[in-house]
PDB file of C-alpha atoms in Angstrom:
ATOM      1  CA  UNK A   4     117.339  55.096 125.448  1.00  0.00           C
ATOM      2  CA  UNK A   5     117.919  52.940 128.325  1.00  0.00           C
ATOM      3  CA  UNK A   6     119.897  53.297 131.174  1.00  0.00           C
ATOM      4  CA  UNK A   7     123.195  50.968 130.734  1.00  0.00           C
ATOM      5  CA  UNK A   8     123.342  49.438 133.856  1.00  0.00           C
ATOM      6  CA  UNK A   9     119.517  48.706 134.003  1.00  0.00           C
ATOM      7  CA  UNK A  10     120.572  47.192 130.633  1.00  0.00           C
ATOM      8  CA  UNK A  11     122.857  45.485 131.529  1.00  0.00           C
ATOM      9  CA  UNK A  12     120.706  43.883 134.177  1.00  0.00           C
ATOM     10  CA  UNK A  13     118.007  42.578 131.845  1.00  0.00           C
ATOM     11  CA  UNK A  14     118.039  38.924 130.514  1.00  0.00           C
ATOM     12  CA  UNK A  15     119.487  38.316 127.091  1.00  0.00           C
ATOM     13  CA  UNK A  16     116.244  37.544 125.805  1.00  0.00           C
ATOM     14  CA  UNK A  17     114.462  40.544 127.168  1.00  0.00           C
ATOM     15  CA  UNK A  18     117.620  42.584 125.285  1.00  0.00           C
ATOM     16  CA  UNK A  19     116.872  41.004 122.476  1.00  0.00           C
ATOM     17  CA  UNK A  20     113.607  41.697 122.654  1.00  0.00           C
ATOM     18  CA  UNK A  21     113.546  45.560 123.414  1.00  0.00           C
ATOM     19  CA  UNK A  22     116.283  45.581 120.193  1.00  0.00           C
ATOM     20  CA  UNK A  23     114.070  43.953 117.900  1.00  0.00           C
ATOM     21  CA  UNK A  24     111.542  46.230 118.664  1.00  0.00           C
ATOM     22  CA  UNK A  25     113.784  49.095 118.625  1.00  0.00           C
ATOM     23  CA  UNK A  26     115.038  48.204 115.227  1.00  0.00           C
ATOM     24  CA  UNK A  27     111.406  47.230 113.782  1.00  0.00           C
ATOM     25  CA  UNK A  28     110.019  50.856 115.184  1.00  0.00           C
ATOM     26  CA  UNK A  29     113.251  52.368 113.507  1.00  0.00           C
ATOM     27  CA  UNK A  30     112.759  50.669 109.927  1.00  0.00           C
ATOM     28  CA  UNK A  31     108.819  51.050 110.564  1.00  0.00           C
ATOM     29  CA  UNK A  32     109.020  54.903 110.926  1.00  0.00           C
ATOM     30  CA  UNK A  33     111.714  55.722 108.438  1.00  0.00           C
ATOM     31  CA  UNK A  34     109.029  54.041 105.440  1.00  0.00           C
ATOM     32  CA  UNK A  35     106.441  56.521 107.104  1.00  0.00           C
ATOM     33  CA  UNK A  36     109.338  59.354 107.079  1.00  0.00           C
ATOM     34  CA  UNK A  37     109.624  58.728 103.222  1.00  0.00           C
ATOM     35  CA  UNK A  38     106.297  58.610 101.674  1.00  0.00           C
ATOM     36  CA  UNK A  39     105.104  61.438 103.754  1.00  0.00           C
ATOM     37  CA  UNK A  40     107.370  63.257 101.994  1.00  0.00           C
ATOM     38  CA  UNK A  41     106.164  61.731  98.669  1.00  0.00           C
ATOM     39  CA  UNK A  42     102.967  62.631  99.843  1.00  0.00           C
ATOM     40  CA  UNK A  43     103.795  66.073 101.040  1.00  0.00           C
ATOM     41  CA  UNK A  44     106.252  67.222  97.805  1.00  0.00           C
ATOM     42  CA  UNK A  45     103.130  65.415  95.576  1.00  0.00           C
ATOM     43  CA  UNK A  46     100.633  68.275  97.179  1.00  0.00           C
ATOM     44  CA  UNK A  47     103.077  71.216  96.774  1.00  0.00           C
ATOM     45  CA  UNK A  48     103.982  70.573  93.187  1.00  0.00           C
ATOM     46  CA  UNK A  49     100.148  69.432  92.066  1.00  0.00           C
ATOM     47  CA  UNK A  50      97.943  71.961  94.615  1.00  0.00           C
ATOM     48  CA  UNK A  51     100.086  74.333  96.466  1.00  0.00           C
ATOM     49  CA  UNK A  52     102.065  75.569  92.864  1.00  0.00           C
ATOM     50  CA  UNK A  53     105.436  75.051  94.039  1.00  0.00           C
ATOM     51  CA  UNK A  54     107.968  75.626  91.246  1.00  0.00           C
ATOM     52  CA  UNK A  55     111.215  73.476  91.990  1.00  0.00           C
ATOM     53  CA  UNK A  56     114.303  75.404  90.352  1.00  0.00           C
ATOM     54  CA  UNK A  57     117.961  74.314  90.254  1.00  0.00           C
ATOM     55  CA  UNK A  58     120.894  76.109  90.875  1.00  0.00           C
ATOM     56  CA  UNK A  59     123.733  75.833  88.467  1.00  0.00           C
ATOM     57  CA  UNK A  60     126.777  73.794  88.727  1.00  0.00           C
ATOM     58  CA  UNK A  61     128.793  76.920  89.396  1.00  0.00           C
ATOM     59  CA  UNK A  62     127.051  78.132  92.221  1.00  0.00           C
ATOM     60  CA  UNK A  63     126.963  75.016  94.155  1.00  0.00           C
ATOM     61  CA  UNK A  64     130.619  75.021  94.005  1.00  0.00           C
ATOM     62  CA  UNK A  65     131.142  78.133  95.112  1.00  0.00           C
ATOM     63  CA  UNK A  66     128.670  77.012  98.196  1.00  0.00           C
ATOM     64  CA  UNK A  67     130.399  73.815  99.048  1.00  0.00           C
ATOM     65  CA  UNK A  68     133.580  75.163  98.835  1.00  0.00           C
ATOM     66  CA  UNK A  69     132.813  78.568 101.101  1.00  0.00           C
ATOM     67  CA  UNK A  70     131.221  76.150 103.743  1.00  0.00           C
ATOM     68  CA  UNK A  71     134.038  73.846 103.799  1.00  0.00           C
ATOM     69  CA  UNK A  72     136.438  77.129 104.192  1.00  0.00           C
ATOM     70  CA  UNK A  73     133.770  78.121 107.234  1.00  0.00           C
ATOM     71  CA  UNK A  74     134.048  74.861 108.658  1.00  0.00           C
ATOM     72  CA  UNK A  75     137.399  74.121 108.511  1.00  0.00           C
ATOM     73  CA  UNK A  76     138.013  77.728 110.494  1.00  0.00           C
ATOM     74  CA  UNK A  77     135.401  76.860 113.050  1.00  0.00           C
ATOM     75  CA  UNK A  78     136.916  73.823 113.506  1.00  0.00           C
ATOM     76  CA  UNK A  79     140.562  74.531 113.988  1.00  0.00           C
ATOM     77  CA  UNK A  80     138.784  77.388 116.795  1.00  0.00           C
ATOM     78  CA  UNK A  81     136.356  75.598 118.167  1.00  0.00           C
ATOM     79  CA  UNK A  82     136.680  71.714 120.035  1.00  0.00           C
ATOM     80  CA  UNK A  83     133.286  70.609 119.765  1.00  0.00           C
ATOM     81  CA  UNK A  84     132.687  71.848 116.243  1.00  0.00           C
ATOM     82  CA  UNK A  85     135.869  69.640 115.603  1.00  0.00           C
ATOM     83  CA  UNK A  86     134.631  67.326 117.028  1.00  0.00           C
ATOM     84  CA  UNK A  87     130.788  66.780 115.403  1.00  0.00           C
ATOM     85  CA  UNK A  88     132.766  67.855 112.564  1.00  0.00           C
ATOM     86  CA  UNK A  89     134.950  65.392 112.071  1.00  0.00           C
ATOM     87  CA  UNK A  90     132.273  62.775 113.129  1.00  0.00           C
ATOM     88  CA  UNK A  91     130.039  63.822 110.150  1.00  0.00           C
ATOM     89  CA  UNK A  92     133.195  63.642 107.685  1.00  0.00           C
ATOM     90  CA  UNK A  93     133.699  60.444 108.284  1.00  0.00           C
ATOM     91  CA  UNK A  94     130.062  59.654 107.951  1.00  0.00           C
ATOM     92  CA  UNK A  95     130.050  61.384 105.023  1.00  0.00           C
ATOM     93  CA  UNK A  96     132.747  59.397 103.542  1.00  0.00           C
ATOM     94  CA  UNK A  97     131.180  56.213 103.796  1.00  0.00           C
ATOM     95  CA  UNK A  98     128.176  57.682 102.131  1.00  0.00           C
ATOM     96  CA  UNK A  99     129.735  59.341  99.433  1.00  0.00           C
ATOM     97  CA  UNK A 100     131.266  55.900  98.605  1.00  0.00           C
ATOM     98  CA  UNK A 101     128.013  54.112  99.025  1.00  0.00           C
ATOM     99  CA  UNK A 102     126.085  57.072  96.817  1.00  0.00           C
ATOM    100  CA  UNK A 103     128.435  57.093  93.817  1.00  0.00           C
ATOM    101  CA  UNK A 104     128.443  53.465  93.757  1.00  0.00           C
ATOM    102  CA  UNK A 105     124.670  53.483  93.108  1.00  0.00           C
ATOM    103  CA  UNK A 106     124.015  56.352  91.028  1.00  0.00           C
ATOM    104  CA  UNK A 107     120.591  55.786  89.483  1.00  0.00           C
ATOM    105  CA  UNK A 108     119.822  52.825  91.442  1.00  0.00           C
ATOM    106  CA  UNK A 109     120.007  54.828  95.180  1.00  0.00           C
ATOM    107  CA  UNK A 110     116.120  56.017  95.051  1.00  0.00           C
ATOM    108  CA  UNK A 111     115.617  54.688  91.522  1.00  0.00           C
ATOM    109  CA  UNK A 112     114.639  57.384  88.347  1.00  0.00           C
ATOM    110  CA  UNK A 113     111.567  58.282  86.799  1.00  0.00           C
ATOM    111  CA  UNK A 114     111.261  56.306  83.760  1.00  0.00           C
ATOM    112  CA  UNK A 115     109.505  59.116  81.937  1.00  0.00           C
ATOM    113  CA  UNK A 116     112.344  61.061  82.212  1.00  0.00           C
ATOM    114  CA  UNK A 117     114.728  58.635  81.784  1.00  0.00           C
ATOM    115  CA  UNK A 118     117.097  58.910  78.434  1.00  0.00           C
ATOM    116  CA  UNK A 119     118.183  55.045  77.546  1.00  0.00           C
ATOM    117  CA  UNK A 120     119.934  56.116  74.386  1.00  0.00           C
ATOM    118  CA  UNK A 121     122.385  58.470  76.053  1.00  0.00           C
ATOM    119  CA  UNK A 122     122.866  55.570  78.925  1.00  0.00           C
ATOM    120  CA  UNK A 123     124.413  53.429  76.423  1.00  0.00           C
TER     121      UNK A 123
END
């Protein structure tokens, strides 16, 4: 974070420069982000004896909709719960859009697992 008026008193170039490496540390730590979770969900399935378990379809709905009901309350009560609220709706939308349009392709599938014959 920079101060916008010291910002605004730097060159172009040195903008351009403290944005590239802003973007390049971004990109840079989001790869380490990811595969330390690989790592890290690798070494609780294979050493630590995690069991992953999945709730059904039924429950999940009954979640969603109970926190949208919550929300939705807070929201109409409370400004800045609107407010970060509505901000992560509309993020949300765009994601939703960009998530259904990729389906399998978003983080890929495990080709073990993978059915072709009931993709067809």
């Amino acid at each position: 974070m920079i101060n916008k008026d010291a910002w605004d008193a730097l060159p172009e170039e040195y903008q351009l420069a403290i944005q590239t490496a802003a973007e390049t540390c971004a990109g840079e730590q989001l790869s380490r982000y990811l595969w330390m979770d690989f790592e890290a969900t690798e070494k609780m399935l294979k050493e630590d004896g995690c069991i992953v378990t999945e709730m059904n379809s039924e429950d999940w709905a009954t979640i969603r909709k109970t926190c949208q009901e919550v929300y939705e309350a807070e929201a109409a009560a409370n400004e800045n719960f609107d407010m970060v609220y509505s901000s992560m709706k509309a993020y949300r939308e765009k994601a939703d859009t960009y998530r259904d349009m990729l389906k399998d392709y978003s983080w890929g599938f495990n080709y073990d697992d993978y059915d072709t014959k009931s993709q067809e």
